[in-house]
PDB file of C-alpha atoms in Angstrom:
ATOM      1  CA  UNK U  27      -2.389   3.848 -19.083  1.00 76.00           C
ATOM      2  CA  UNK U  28       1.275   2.451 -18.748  1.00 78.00           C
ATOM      3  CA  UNK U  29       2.448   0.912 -15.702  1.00 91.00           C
ATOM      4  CA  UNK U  30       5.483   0.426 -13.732  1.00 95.00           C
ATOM      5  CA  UNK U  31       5.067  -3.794 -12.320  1.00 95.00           C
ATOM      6  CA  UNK U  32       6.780  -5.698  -9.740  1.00 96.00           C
ATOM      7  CA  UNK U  33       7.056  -8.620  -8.493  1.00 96.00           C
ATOM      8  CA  UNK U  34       6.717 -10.194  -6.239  1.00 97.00           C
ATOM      9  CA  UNK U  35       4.163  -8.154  -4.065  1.00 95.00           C
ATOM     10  CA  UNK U  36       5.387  -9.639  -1.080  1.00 97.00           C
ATOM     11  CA  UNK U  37       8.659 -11.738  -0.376  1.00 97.00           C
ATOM     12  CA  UNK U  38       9.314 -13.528   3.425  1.00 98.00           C
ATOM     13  CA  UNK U  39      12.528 -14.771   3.754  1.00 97.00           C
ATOM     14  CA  UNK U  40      15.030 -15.326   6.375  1.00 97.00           C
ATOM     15  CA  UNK U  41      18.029 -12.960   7.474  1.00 97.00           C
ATOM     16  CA  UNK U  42      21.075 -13.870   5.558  1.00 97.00           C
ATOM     17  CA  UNK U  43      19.232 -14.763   2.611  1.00 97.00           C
ATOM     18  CA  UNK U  44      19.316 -13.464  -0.878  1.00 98.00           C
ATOM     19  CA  UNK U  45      16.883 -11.827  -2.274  1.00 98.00           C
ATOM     20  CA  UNK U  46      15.893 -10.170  -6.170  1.00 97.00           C
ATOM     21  CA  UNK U  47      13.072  -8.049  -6.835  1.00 98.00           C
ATOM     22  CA  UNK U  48      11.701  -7.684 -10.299  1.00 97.00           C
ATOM     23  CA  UNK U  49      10.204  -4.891 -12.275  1.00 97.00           C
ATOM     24  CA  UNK U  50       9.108  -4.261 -15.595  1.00 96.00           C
ATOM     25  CA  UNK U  51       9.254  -0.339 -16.622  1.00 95.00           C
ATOM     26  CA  UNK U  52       7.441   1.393 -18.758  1.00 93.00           C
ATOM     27  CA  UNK U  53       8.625   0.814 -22.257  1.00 89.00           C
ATOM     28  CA  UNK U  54      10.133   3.355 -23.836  1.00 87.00           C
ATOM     29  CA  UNK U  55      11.225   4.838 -20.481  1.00 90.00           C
ATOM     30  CA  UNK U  56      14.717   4.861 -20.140  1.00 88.00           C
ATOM     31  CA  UNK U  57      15.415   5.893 -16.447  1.00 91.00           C
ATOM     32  CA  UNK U  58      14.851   3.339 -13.589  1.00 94.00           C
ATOM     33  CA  UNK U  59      14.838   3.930  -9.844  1.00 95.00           C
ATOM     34  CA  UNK U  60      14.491   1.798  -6.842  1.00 97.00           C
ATOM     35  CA  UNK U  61      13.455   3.696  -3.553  1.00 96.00           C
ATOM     36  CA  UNK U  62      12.364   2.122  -0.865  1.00 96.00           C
ATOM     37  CA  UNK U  63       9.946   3.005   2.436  1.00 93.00           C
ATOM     38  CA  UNK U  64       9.982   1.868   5.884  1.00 94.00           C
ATOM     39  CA  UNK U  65       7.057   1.030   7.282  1.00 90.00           C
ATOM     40  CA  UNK U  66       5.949   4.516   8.980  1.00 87.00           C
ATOM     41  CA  UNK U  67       8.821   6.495   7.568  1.00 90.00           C
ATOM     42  CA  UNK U  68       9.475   8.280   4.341  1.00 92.00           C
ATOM     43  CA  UNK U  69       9.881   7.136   1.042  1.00 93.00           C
ATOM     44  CA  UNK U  70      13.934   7.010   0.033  1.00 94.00           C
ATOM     45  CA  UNK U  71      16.269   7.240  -2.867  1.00 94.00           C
ATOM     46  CA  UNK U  72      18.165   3.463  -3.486  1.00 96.00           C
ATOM     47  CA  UNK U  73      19.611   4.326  -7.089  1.00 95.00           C
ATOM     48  CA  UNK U  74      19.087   5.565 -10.365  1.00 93.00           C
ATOM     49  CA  UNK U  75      20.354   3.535 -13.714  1.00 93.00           C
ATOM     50  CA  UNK U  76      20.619   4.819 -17.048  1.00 90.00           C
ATOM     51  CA  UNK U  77      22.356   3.532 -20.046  1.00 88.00           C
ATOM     52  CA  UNK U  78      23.232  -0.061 -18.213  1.00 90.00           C
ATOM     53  CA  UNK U  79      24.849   1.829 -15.558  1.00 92.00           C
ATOM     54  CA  UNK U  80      24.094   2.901 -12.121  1.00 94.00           C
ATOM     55  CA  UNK U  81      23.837   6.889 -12.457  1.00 91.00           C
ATOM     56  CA  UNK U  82      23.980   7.468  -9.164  1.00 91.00           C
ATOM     57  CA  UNK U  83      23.374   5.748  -5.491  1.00 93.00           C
ATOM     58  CA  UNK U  84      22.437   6.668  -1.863  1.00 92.00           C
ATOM     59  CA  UNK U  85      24.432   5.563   1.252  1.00 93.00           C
ATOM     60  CA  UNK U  86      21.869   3.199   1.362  1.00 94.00           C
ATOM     61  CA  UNK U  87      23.217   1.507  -1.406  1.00 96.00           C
ATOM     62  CA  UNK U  88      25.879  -0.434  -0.324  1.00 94.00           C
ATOM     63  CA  UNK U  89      27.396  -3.464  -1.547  1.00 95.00           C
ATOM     64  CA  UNK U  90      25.012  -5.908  -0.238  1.00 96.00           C
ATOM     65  CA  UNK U  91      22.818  -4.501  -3.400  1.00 97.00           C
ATOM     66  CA  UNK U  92      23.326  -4.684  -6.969  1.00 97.00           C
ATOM     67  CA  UNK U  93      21.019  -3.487  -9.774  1.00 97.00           C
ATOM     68  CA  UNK U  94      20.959  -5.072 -13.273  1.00 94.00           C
ATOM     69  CA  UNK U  95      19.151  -4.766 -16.496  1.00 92.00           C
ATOM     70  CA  UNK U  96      19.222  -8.113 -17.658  1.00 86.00           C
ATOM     71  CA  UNK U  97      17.293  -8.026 -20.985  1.00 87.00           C
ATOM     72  CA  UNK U  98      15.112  -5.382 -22.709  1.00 78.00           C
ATOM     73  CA  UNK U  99      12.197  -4.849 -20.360  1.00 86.00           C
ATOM     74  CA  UNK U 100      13.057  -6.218 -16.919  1.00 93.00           C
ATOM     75  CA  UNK U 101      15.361  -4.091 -14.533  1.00 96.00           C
ATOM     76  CA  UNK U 102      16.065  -6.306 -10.851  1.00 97.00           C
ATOM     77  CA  UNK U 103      17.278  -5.039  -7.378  1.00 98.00           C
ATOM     78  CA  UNK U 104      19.110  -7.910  -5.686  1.00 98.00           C
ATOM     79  CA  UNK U 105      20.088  -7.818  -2.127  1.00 97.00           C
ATOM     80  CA  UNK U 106      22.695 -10.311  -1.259  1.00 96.00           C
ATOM     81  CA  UNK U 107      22.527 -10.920   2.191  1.00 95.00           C
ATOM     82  CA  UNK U 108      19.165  -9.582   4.062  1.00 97.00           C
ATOM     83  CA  UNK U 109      19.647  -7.820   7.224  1.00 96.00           C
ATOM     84  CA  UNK U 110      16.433  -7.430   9.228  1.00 97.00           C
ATOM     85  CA  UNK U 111      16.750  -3.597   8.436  1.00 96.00           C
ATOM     86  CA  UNK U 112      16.383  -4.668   5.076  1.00 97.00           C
ATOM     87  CA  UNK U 113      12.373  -5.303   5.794  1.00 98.00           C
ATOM     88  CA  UNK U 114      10.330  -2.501   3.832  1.00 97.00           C
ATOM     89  CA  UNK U 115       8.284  -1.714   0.786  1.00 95.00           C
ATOM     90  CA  UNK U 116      10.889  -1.578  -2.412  1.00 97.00           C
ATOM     91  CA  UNK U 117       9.586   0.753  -5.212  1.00 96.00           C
ATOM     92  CA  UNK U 118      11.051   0.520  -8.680  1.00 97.00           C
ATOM     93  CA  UNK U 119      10.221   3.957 -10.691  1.00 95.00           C
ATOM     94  CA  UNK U 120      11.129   4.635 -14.380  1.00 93.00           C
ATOM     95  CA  UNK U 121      10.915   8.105 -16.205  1.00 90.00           C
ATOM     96  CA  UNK U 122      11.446   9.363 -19.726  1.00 86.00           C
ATOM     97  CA  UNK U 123      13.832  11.745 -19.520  1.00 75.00           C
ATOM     98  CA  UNK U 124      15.951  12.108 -16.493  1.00 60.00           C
ATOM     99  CA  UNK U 125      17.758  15.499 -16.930  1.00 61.00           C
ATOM    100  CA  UNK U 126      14.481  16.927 -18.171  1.00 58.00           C
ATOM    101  CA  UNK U 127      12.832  19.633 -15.496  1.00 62.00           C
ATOM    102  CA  UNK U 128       9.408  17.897 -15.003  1.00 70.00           C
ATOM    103  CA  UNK U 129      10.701  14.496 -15.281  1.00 78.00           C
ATOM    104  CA  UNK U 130       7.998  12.575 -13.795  1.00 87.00           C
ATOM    105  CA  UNK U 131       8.321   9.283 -12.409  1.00 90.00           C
ATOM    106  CA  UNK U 132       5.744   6.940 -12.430  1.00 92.00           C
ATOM    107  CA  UNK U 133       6.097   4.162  -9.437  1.00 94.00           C
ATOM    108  CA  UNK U 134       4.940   0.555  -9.753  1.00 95.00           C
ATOM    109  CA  UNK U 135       3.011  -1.068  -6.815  1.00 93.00           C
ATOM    110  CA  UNK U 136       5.836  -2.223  -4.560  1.00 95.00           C
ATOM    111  CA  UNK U 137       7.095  -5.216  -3.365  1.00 97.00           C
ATOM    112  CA  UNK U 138       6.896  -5.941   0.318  1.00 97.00           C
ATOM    113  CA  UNK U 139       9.968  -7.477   1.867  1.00 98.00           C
ATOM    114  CA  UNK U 140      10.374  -9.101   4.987  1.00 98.00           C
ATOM    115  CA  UNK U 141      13.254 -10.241   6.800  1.00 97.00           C
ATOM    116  CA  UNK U 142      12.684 -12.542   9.538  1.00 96.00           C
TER     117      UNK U 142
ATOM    118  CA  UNK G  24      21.754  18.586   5.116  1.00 64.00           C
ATOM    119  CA  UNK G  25      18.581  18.216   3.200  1.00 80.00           C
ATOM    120  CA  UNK G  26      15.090  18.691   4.902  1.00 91.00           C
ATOM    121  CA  UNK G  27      11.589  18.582   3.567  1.00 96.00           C
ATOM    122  CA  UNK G  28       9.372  19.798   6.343  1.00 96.00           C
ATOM    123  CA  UNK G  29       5.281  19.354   6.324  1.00 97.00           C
ATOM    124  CA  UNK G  30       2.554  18.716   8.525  1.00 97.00           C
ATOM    125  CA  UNK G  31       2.110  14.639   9.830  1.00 96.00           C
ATOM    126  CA  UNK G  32      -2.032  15.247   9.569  1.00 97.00           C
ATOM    127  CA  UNK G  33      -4.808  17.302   8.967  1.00 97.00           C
ATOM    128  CA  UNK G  34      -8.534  16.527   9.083  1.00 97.00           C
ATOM    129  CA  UNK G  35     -10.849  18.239   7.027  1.00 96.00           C
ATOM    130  CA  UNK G  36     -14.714  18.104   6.286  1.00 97.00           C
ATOM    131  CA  UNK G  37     -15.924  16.186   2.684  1.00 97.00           C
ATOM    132  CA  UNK G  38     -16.476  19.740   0.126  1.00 97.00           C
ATOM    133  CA  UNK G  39     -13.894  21.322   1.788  1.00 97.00           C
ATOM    134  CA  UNK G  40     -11.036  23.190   1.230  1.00 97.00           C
ATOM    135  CA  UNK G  41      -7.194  21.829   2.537  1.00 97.00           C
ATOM    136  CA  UNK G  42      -3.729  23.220   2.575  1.00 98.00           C
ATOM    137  CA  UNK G  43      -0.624  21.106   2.907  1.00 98.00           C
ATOM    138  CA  UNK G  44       2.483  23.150   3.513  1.00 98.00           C
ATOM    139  CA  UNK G  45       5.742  22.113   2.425  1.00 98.00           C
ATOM    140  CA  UNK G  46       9.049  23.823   3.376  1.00 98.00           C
ATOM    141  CA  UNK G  47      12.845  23.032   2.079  1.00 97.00           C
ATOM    142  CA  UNK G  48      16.158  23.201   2.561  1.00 95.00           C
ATOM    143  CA  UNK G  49      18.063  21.091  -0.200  1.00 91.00           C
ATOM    144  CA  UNK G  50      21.586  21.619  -1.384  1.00 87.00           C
ATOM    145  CA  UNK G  51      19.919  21.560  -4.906  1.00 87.00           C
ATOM    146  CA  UNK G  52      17.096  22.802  -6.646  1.00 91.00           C
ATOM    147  CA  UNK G  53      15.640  21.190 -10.349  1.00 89.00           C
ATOM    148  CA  UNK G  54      11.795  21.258  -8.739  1.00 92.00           C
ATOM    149  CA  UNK G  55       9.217  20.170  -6.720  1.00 95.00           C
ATOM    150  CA  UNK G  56       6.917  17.347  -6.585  1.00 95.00           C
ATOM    151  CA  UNK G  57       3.750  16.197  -5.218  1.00 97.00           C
ATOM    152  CA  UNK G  58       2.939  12.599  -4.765  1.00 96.00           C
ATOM    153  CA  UNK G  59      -0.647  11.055  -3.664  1.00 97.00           C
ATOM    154  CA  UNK G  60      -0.342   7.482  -1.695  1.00 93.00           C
ATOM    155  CA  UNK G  61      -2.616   5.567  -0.595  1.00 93.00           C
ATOM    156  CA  UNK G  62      -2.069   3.267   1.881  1.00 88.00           C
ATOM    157  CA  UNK G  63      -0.051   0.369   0.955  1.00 84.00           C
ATOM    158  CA  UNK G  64       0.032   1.618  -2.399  1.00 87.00           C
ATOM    159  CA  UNK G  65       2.740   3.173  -4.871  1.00 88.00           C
ATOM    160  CA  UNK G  66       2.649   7.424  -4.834  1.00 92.00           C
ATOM    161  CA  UNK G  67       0.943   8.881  -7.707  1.00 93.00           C
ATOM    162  CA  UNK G  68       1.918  12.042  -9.593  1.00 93.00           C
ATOM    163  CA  UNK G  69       0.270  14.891  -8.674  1.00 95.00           C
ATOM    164  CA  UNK G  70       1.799  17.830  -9.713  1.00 94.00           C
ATOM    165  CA  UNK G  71       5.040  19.410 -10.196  1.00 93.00           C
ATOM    166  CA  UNK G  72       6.320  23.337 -10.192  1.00 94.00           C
ATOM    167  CA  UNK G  73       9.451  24.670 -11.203  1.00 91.00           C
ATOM    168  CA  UNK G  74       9.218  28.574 -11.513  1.00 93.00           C
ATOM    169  CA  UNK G  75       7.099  30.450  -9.030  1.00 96.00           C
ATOM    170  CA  UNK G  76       4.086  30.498  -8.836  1.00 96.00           C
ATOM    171  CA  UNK G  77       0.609  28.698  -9.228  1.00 96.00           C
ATOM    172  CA  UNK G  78       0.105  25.752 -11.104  1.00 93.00           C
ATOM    173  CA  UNK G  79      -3.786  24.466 -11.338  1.00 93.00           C
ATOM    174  CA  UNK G  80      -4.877  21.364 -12.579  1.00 89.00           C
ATOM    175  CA  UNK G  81      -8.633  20.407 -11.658  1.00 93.00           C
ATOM    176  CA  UNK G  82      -9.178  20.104  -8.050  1.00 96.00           C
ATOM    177  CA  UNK G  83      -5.923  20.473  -6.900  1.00 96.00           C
ATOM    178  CA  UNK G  84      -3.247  23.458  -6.879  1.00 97.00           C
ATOM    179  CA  UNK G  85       0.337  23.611  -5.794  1.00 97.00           C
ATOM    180  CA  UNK G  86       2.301  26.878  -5.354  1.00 98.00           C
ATOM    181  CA  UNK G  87       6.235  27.296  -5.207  1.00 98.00           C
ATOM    182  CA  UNK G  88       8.459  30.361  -3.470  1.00 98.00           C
ATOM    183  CA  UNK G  89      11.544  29.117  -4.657  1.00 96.00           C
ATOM    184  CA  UNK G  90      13.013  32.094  -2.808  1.00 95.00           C
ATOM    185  CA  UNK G  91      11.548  31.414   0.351  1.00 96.00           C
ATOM    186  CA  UNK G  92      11.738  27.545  -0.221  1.00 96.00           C
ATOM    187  CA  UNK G  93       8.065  26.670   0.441  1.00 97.00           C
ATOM    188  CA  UNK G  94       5.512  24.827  -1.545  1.00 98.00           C
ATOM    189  CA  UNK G  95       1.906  24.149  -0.409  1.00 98.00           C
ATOM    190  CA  UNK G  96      -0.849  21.935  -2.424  1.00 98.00           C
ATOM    191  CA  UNK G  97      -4.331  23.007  -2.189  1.00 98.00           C
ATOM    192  CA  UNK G  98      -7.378  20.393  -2.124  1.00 97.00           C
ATOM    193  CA  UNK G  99     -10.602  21.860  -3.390  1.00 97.00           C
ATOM    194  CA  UNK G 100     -14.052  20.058  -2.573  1.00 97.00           C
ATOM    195  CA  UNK G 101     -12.337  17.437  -1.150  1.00 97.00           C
ATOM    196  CA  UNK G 102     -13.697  13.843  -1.563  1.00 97.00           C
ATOM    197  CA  UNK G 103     -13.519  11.115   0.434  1.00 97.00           C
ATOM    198  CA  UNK G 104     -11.220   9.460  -1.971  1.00 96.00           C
ATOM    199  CA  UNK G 105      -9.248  12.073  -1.164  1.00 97.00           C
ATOM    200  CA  UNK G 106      -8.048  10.778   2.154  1.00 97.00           C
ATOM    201  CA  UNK G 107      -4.826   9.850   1.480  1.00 97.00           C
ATOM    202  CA  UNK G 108      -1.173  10.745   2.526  1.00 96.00           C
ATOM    203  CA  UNK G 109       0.207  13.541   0.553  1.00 97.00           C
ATOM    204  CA  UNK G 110       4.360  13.715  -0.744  1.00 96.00           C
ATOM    205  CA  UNK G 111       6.233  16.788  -1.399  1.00 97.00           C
ATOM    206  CA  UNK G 112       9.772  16.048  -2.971  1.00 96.00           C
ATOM    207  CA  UNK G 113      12.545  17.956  -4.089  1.00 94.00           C
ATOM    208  CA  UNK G 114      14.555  16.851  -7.088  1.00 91.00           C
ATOM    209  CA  UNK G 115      17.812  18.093  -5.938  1.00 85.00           C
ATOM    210  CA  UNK G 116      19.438  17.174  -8.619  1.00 78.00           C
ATOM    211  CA  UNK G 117      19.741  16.773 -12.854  1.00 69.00           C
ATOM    212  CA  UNK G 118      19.105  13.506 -12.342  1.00 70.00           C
ATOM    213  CA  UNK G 119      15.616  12.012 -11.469  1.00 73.00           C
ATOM    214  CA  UNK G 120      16.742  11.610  -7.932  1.00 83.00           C
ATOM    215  CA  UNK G 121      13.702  13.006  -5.276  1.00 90.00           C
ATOM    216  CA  UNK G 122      13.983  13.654  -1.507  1.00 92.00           C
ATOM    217  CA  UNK G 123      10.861  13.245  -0.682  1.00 94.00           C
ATOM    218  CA  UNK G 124       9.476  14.524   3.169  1.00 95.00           C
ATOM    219  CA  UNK G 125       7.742  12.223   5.435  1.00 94.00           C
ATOM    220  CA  UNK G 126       4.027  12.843   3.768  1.00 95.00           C
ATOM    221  CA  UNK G 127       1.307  14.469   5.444  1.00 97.00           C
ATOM    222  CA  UNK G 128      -1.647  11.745   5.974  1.00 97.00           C
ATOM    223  CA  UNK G 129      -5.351  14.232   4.963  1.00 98.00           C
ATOM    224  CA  UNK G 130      -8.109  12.652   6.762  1.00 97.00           C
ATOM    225  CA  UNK G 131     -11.480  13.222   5.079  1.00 97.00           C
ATOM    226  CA  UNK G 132     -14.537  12.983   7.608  1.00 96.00           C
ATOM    227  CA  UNK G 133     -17.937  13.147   6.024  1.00 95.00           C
TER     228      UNK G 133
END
């Protein structure tokens, strides 16, 4: 079966730091998501990309994060500056069809971030 | 505001039967989701209703009152793979965007 993957599984790094987390979507999906998760707390929209373009993006999504689609297959979530809030689990998603009604989105494994 | 309401944890008994509300309130409405996650893992589709109504697939069930903006997913003969927290989200939006609630965590005992 076809599978969202990330990397890395787990980053460390220290506060201040810049950081870029990878995924590779499904292939002929052409919606990508990153949410992200807390540890304890709910999962949460980041932003949705479509067409090389940010579709839309969550008050989370300031401008200490950028999203790019730098070739065919990989789509990256950079954070420029880590702020210890930054520590969770980031989840990159892609779907077929965004607009459609049962637009599923399939998740990849999630890379853990921590901020120290 | 948005707000996507269900239980933190239920325990049930391996063969049973469990049923994981799910109320909204969303300034948008394009359908609901459910989401299995294991722990430390990435949430898996499980099911997803539009209209109201039942939708079955297998073991598992999920109903929608769009009117009364509740869901609930029902676990038949649960398994102990089974034990696993549980997602409903909202897409509240044309977009793939979800709001997702804070997951109920379904504890099978043997």
């Amino acid at each position: 079966e076809p599978e969202v993957t990330q990397t890395p599984s787990h980053q460390v790094t220290q506060m201040g730091q810049e950081v870029i987390l990878r995924c590779v979507p499904i292939s002929n999906h052409l919606y990508f998501y990153w949410y992200r998760q807390i540890l304890g707390q709910k999962v949460e929209f980041l932003v949705s990309f479509y067409n090389n373009e940010i579709s839309e993006k969550s008050e989370i999504f300031d401008d200490q994060f950028s999203v790019e689609r730098p070739d065919g297959s990989n789509f990256t979530l950079k954070i420029r500056s880590t702020k210890l809030e930054d520590s969770a689990m980031y989840f990159c998603a892609s779907s077929s069809d965004g607009r459609a009604g049962a637009n599923v989105l399939t998740f990849g494994a999630g890379s853990r971030l921590t901020v120290l | 505001g948005q707000n996507i309401d269900q239980p933190t944890e239920m325990t049930a008994t391996e063969g049973a039967i469990v049923q994981i509300n799910c109320t909204y309130q969303t300034s948008g409405f394009n359908g609901l989701f459910w989401y299995q996650q294991h722990a430390g893992e990435a949430p898996t589709f499980l099911s997803y209703n539009v209209l109201d109504g039942l939708e079955e697939k297998g073991r598992f069930s999920s109903f929608l009152s769009r009117s009364k903006g509740y869901s609930y997913l029902l676990l038949k003969e649960l398994q102990m793979k089974d034990s696993a927290s549980y997602l409903c989200a909202v897409k509240t939006d044309s977009w793939g965007k979800l709001q997702f609630g804070a997951g109920t965590q379904v504890v099978v005992t043997p």
